[in-house]
Short mmCIF file of C-alpha atoms and ligand atoms in Angstrom, two decimals:
data_model
loop_
_atom_site.label_atom_id
_atom_site.label_comp_id
_atom_site.label_asym_id
_atom_site.label_seq_id
_atom_site.Cartn_x
_atom_site.Cartn_y
_atom_site.Cartn_z
CA MET A 1 106.13 167.21 99.13
CA ARG A 2 106.32 164.36 102.27
CA ARG A 3 103.48 162.76 104.13
CA VAL A 4 103.12 162.38 107.90
CA LEU A 5 100.67 160.83 109.24
CA LEU A 6 99.59 161.91 113.17
CA ILE A 7 98.06 159.67 115.24
CA TYR A 8 96.63 160.00 118.03
CA THR A 9 96.28 158.28 120.83
CA GLY A 10 96.18 160.61 123.67
CA GLY A 11 98.83 160.75 126.76
CA THR A 12 99.41 164.19 128.45
CA ILE A 13 100.62 165.81 125.45
CA GLY A 14 96.91 165.98 124.41
CA MET A 15 96.24 166.20 127.61
CA GLY A 16 93.92 169.00 130.10
CA GLN A 17 93.12 169.72 132.89
CA ASN A 18 89.69 167.90 134.19
CA PRO A 19 88.35 171.30 135.86
CA ASP A 20 86.32 169.64 138.84
CA THR A 21 89.35 167.51 139.92
CA GLY A 22 92.23 168.55 138.54
CA ALA A 23 92.90 165.45 137.25
CA LEU A 24 94.78 165.76 133.39
CA GLU A 25 93.02 163.96 130.70
CA PRO A 26 93.19 163.14 127.54
CA LEU A 27 92.14 165.85 125.24
CA ASP A 28 90.28 165.88 121.36
CA PHE A 29 93.38 166.74 119.56
CA SER A 30 92.54 168.43 115.76
CA GLN A 31 91.27 170.90 118.46
CA LEU A 32 95.13 171.24 119.72
CA VAL A 33 96.76 170.69 116.91
CA GLY A 34 95.35 174.66 116.08
CA ASN A 35 97.71 175.32 119.07
CA ILE A 36 100.77 174.38 116.77
CA PRO A 37 101.48 177.50 114.20
CA GLU A 38 104.92 175.82 114.05
CA LEU A 39 103.09 172.94 111.62
CA ALA A 40 101.94 175.26 109.39
CA SER A 41 106.34 176.54 108.63
CA ILE A 42 107.41 172.50 108.66
CA PRO A 43 107.73 171.25 105.58
CA VAL A 44 105.84 168.67 104.93
CA ALA A 45 101.77 168.02 104.74
CA VAL A 46 100.52 166.28 108.64
CA ASP A 47 97.69 165.09 108.59
CA VAL A 48 95.47 163.89 111.78
CA HIS A 49 94.56 160.69 112.73
CA GLN A 50 93.54 160.15 115.73
CA PHE A 51 92.23 157.53 118.27
CA ALA A 52 88.43 157.91 118.31
CA ALA A 53 88.27 157.97 122.71
CA PRO A 54 92.26 158.79 123.10
CA ILE A 55 93.57 156.89 126.18
CA ASP A 56 96.32 156.99 128.17
CA SER A 57 98.22 155.09 128.02
CA SER A 58 98.20 153.22 131.14
CA ASP A 59 95.07 152.02 129.13
CA MET A 60 97.41 150.35 126.08
CA ASN A 61 96.48 146.98 125.42
CA PRO A 62 97.12 144.26 123.04
CA GLN A 63 93.91 145.19 121.24
CA LEU A 64 95.13 148.11 120.64
CA TRP A 65 98.22 147.36 119.15
CA ALA A 66 96.62 145.88 116.04
CA ARG A 67 93.92 148.85 115.76
CA LEU A 68 96.75 151.34 115.67
CA VAL A 69 98.78 148.19 112.82
CA GLU A 70 95.11 148.09 111.07
CA ILE A 71 95.52 152.27 110.81
CA ILE A 72 98.85 151.69 109.21
CA VAL A 73 98.32 149.37 106.76
CA ALA A 74 95.49 151.33 106.06
CA HIS A 75 97.55 154.68 105.15
CA TYR A 76 100.69 152.49 104.65
CA ASP A 77 100.91 153.56 100.32
CA SER A 78 99.50 157.17 100.78
CA TYR A 79 102.84 158.27 103.69
CA ASP A 80 106.53 158.47 104.10
CA GLY A 81 106.01 158.25 107.22
CA PHE A 82 104.21 157.95 110.87
CA VAL A 83 104.36 159.50 113.82
CA ILE A 84 102.21 158.33 116.98
CA LEU A 85 101.57 160.06 119.65
CA HIS A 86 101.18 158.17 122.39
CA GLY A 87 101.91 158.64 126.81
CA THR A 88 105.01 158.14 127.31
CA ASP A 89 104.35 154.87 130.07
CA THR A 90 104.22 152.10 128.66
CA MET A 91 105.28 153.57 125.17
CA ALA A 92 108.77 151.28 125.19
CA PHE A 93 105.83 148.10 125.13
CA THR A 94 103.90 149.75 121.94
CA ALA A 95 107.43 150.70 120.67
CA SER A 96 109.25 147.31 121.40
CA ALA A 97 105.69 145.19 120.01
CA LEU A 98 104.85 147.43 117.02
CA SER A 99 108.05 146.42 115.66
CA PHE A 100 107.10 142.74 116.19
CA MET A 101 104.06 143.01 114.67
CA LEU A 102 105.61 145.85 111.67
CA GLU A 103 107.54 142.25 110.00
CA ASN A 104 109.64 144.56 107.51
CA LEU A 105 108.69 147.82 107.79
CA THR A 106 110.08 149.81 105.29
CA LYS A 107 109.34 153.92 106.59
CA PRO A 108 110.07 155.33 109.30
CA VAL A 109 107.70 154.79 111.91
CA ILE A 110 107.63 156.86 114.19
CA LEU A 111 106.78 157.22 118.29
CA THR A 112 106.74 160.56 120.40
CA GLY A 113 104.95 162.77 123.67
CA SER A 114 105.93 164.84 126.86
CA GLN A 115 105.50 165.40 130.44
CA LEU A 116 103.59 168.47 130.23
CA PRO A 117 100.94 168.90 128.05
CA ILE A 118 101.41 170.58 124.02
CA ASN A 119 99.61 173.89 125.20
CA ARG A 120 102.03 174.83 128.50
CA LEU A 121 104.36 177.58 128.63
CA ARG A 122 107.13 175.24 129.21
CA THR A 123 105.23 171.77 127.51
CA ASP A 124 108.23 169.68 125.89
CA GLY A 125 106.14 168.82 123.24
CA ARG A 126 106.15 170.46 120.58
CA GLU A 127 110.05 170.19 120.37
CA ASN A 128 109.01 166.34 120.59
CA LEU A 129 106.36 166.42 117.66
CA ILE A 130 108.18 168.79 115.14
CA THR A 131 111.19 166.61 115.34
CA SER A 132 109.37 163.44 115.40
CA ILE A 133 107.87 164.81 111.96
CA GLU A 134 111.21 165.88 110.40
CA ILE A 135 112.71 162.65 110.99
CA ALA A 136 109.50 160.49 110.15
CA ALA A 137 109.99 162.20 106.14
CA ALA A 138 113.97 162.50 105.56
CA ARG A 139 115.23 160.65 102.79
CA HIS A 140 118.35 159.06 101.89
CA ALA A 141 118.97 161.52 98.62
CA ASP A 142 118.26 158.09 96.64
CA GLY A 143 115.08 158.34 97.74
CA ARG A 144 114.50 156.28 101.09
CA PRO A 145 113.29 156.66 104.63
CA ARG A 146 116.41 157.30 106.83
CA VAL A 147 115.30 155.47 109.31
CA PRO A 148 112.99 152.83 108.54
CA GLU A 149 111.79 151.55 112.16
CA VAL A 150 109.83 151.48 115.15
CA CYS A 151 111.73 153.89 117.22
CA ILE A 152 111.16 156.67 119.79
CA TYR A 153 111.45 159.78 119.81
CA PHE A 154 112.52 161.72 123.24
CA SER A 155 113.87 165.14 124.35
CA GLY A 156 116.65 164.67 121.50
CA LYS A 157 117.32 161.29 121.76
CA LEU A 158 116.71 158.86 118.31
CA LEU A 159 116.24 155.32 120.36
CA ARG A 160 115.71 151.95 118.40
CA GLY A 161 112.04 151.61 119.95
CA ASN A 162 112.66 147.94 121.17
CA ARG A 163 115.64 148.83 122.82
CA SER A 164 114.00 151.50 124.82
CA THR A 165 112.86 151.58 128.59
CA LYS A 166 111.25 154.30 130.56
CA ILE A 167 113.16 156.14 132.97
CA ASN A 168 111.46 158.99 134.36
CA SER A 169 108.83 160.58 135.24
CA GLU A 170 109.60 163.81 135.56
CA GLY A 171 112.62 164.57 134.20
CA PHE A 172 112.16 165.55 129.85
CA ASN A 173 114.43 163.06 129.72
CA ALA A 174 112.18 160.08 129.54
CA PHE A 175 113.57 157.71 128.03
CA ASP A 176 116.87 155.88 127.01
CA SER A 177 118.33 152.58 125.56
CA PHE A 178 121.14 151.43 127.57
CA ASN A 179 122.20 148.90 125.72
CA PHE A 180 121.89 150.11 121.85
CA PRO A 181 123.53 153.37 121.39
CA HIS A 182 120.32 156.27 120.04
CA LEU A 183 119.90 156.21 116.74
CA ALA A 184 119.59 160.22 115.77
CA ASP A 185 120.76 162.79 118.08
CA ALA A 186 119.20 166.41 117.74
CA GLY A 187 120.71 169.52 118.54
CA VAL A 188 120.93 171.77 116.35
CA ASN A 189 120.97 169.70 113.21
CA ILE A 190 120.09 165.75 113.42
CA VAL A 191 122.42 163.71 113.35
CA TYR A 192 121.98 160.49 112.33
CA HIS A 193 124.29 157.85 112.89
CA ASP A 194 123.56 155.36 109.24
CA ASP A 195 125.23 152.43 110.04
CA LEU A 196 123.27 152.13 113.34
CA ILE A 197 119.37 151.67 111.64
CA LEU A 198 118.28 149.30 109.95
CA ARG A 199 117.49 148.16 106.93
CA PRO A 200 114.79 146.39 105.35
CA ASP A 201 114.19 144.39 102.96
CA TYR A 202 112.32 146.61 100.32
CA SER A 203 112.02 144.09 97.55
CA ARG A 204 109.58 141.86 100.04
CA PRO A 205 106.10 144.20 101.60
CA MET A 206 106.53 145.05 104.95
CA LYS A 207 104.11 141.98 106.68
CA PRO A 208 101.59 142.79 109.54
CA HIS A 209 100.86 140.31 112.45
CA TYR A 210 98.06 141.37 114.24
CA VAL A 211 97.80 138.81 116.99
CA MET A 212 99.79 138.96 120.74
CA ASP A 213 99.35 135.88 122.99
CA THR A 214 98.88 137.38 126.45
CA GLY A 215 99.16 134.31 128.41
CA VAL A 216 102.39 135.99 129.77
CA VAL A 217 103.55 137.17 133.16
CA VAL A 218 106.41 139.03 134.87
CA PHE A 219 108.21 138.11 138.21
CA THR A 220 111.16 139.57 138.89
CA LEU A 221 113.00 137.44 141.74
CA PHE A 222 114.26 139.57 145.59
CA PRO A 223 115.69 137.52 148.77
CA GLY A 224 113.59 135.65 150.30
CA ILE A 225 110.65 134.92 147.90
CA ASP A 226 108.93 131.73 148.98
CA GLU A 227 107.93 129.05 147.53
CA ALA A 228 104.21 128.92 147.55
CA THR A 229 103.84 132.02 145.46
CA VAL A 230 106.10 130.51 143.32
CA ARG A 231 104.55 127.28 142.60
CA HIS A 232 101.47 128.82 142.64
CA LEU A 233 102.88 131.70 139.79
CA LEU A 234 103.74 128.34 136.87
CA ALA A 235 100.82 126.63 137.89
CA THR A 236 98.71 129.22 136.39
CA PRO A 237 96.39 128.32 134.30
CA ARG A 238 97.25 129.45 130.49
CA LEU A 239 99.92 130.41 131.05
CA ARG A 240 103.62 129.61 128.55
CA GLY A 241 105.20 132.55 129.38
CA LEU A 242 107.34 133.86 131.86
CA VAL A 243 110.05 136.28 131.88
CA MET A 244 112.25 136.73 135.41
CA ARG A 245 113.14 138.70 136.83
CA THR A 246 116.95 137.40 137.44
CA TYR A 247 120.13 139.52 139.59
CA GLY A 248 123.55 141.29 137.88
CA SER A 249 124.21 139.04 134.79
CA GLY A 250 121.43 137.03 134.89
CA ASN A 251 121.81 134.79 138.40
CA ALA A 252 119.50 133.63 141.11
CA PRO A 253 119.51 132.23 144.22
CA GLN A 254 120.68 127.85 144.28
CA LEU A 255 117.82 126.85 145.58
CA PRO A 256 116.76 123.57 144.96
CA TRP A 257 112.75 123.88 144.81
CA LEU A 258 113.20 126.47 141.92
CA MET A 259 115.06 124.75 140.05
CA GLU A 260 113.44 122.32 140.21
CA VAL A 261 109.97 124.53 139.43
CA LEU A 262 111.43 126.44 137.00
CA ARG A 263 112.45 122.53 135.36
CA ASP A 264 108.66 121.95 135.48
CA ALA A 265 107.44 124.45 134.17
CA THR A 266 109.88 123.76 130.81
CA ALA A 267 109.75 120.80 130.31
CA ARG A 268 105.33 121.62 130.15
CA GLY A 269 106.28 123.91 127.62
CA ILE A 270 106.08 127.47 129.13
CA VAL A 271 108.81 129.37 128.36
CA ILE A 272 111.29 131.34 130.55
CA ILE A 273 113.04 134.38 129.18
CA ASN A 274 116.45 135.10 131.45
CA ILE A 275 116.85 139.33 131.76
CA THR A 276 118.50 141.19 134.41
CA GLN A 277 116.78 143.22 136.95
CA CYS A 278 119.94 145.88 135.65
CA ALA A 279 119.16 148.47 133.50
CA ALA A 280 122.37 147.96 131.54
CA GLY A 281 124.64 145.36 130.54
CA PRO A 282 123.39 141.76 129.61
CA VAL A 283 122.43 138.43 130.75
CA GLU A 284 125.38 134.97 130.66
CA MET A 285 124.18 132.71 132.39
CA ALA A 286 127.59 131.00 132.63
CA ARG A 287 129.46 132.95 135.07
CA TYR A 288 127.90 132.15 138.42
CA SER A 289 126.50 128.85 139.14
CA GLY A 290 123.25 130.21 139.87
CA GLY A 291 122.92 131.44 136.54
CA PHE A 292 124.42 127.99 135.17
CA LEU A 293 122.24 126.38 137.20
CA LEU A 294 118.83 128.45 135.75
CA LYS A 295 119.91 127.42 132.29
CA ASN A 296 119.95 123.85 132.90
CA ALA A 297 116.70 124.29 133.72
CA GLY A 298 115.81 124.91 131.06
CA VAL A 299 115.57 129.34 131.97
CA ILE A 300 116.53 131.27 127.85
CA SER A 301 119.15 133.91 127.94
CA GLY A 302 117.36 136.78 127.51
CA TYR A 303 120.37 138.59 126.07
CA ASP A 304 120.76 142.38 126.25
CA GLY A 305 116.72 143.09 125.77
CA THR A 306 114.12 145.43 127.77
CA VAL A 307 112.32 143.74 130.27
CA GLU A 308 108.94 146.00 127.80
CA CYS A 309 110.55 144.39 125.03
CA ALA A 310 110.89 140.48 126.14
CA ILE A 311 107.59 140.61 126.48
CA ALA A 312 106.74 142.23 124.18
CA LYS A 313 107.91 139.39 121.80
CA LEU A 314 106.45 136.65 123.88
CA MET A 315 103.31 137.41 123.42
CA HIS A 316 104.32 137.88 119.29
CA LEU A 317 105.87 134.73 119.12
CA LEU A 318 103.57 132.46 121.84
CA GLY A 319 100.39 134.23 119.13
CA HIS A 320 102.16 132.72 116.27
CA TYR A 321 103.43 129.53 117.52
CA SER A 322 102.41 126.73 119.12
CA ASP A 323 105.45 124.78 120.04
CA SER A 324 107.41 126.09 122.34
CA ALA A 325 111.21 124.85 120.62
CA ILE A 326 110.47 126.90 118.03
CA ILE A 327 109.60 130.15 120.69
CA ARG A 328 112.57 129.62 122.09
CA GLN A 329 114.39 128.84 118.25
CA HIS A 330 112.92 132.23 117.47
CA MET A 331 113.56 134.02 121.28
CA ASN A 332 117.32 133.18 120.97
CA ARG A 333 118.32 135.06 117.87
CA ALA A 334 117.41 139.03 117.28
CA ILE A 335 114.29 139.58 114.64
CA CYS A 336 114.65 143.39 114.69
CA GLY A 337 117.27 144.52 116.29
CA GLU A 338 116.08 143.71 119.25
CA ILE A 339 119.01 142.28 120.73
CA SER A 340 122.53 141.67 120.43
CA VAL A 341 123.16 137.82 120.35
CA PRO A 342 127.17 136.67 121.40
N1 LIG B 1 100.31 158.89 132.59
C1 LIG B 1 100.46 159.01 131.80
C2 LIG B 1 100.23 158.37 129.78
O1 LIG B 1 100.84 157.74 129.18
C3 LIG B 1 102.44 159.63 131.15
C4 LIG B 1 102.67 160.97 129.35
O2 LIG B 1 101.70 160.98 128.59
O3 LIG B 1 102.89 161.32 129.80
O4 LIG B 1 99.13 158.47 129.09
#
């Protein structure tokens, strides 16, 4: 029988209403497992590992990402796959971070959650959970895992984790990956798009990474952006990486002071990544002169990556390298399918 480890971190899926305030709060998941009789009918042995103090995913942080890596490493050989129950709010950040922290991953790590708690009548949690377990246990005829990647499964879609974004705070259709196709679609059957799924090197072990450098920030351009604010931001002590959310195909206002501040920051070793504010489509800095000026100021293209992924990749690389030239090289290539470099 295949074995899957269910790691419960918190999130709406396992929450209940506080009788005093009416607000949702994380509950002990082992109590809730009894409310999901369907689990007994899946031909997969499921063990539950729960965070000592389950959290709302707004409280997720790099220490807890490292904790998730430790849990996966400690159980790696005993399970066919892992399902992480996680709040939807920061799920795309966690999925992106884990994709870099679990190098050469040879087993499925599927993150899921729900918009309604699992003990509610109309919950989306049951289907998300049960299908995620099936995907985490799925294998090819040769016995190799079907999806050896960090993914998000939600509302019928299996998405590459580091390509995913939360798109809806209300609807069950909470995630999508605008710049990369789904890895599988679950309807009556689960249809896997095998040609899109990463193939690890099975002759090498999975290599865990634990260190992330949080000296990073996300900054969004808008018409009327203030010079003093941007100068102040880029003078922040310990700042080593910036994700700049630009217009359209990676465009920016042609303000001499902005280019000068960015050039100076790059010269001081700050790595600046250009990610578009658009939900879909890539950055192409040579298309308009504003983008071209950014390129000349040392700003690196984020290609078609998400903000969540750019920030996680920067934290990971900054945690491993001190030389900004090396970090820039790694930002310009896909480590685990997170960007399409033309
Ligand atoms: N606030 C919740 C969380 O992210 C929302 C959810 O789980 O959907 O933990």
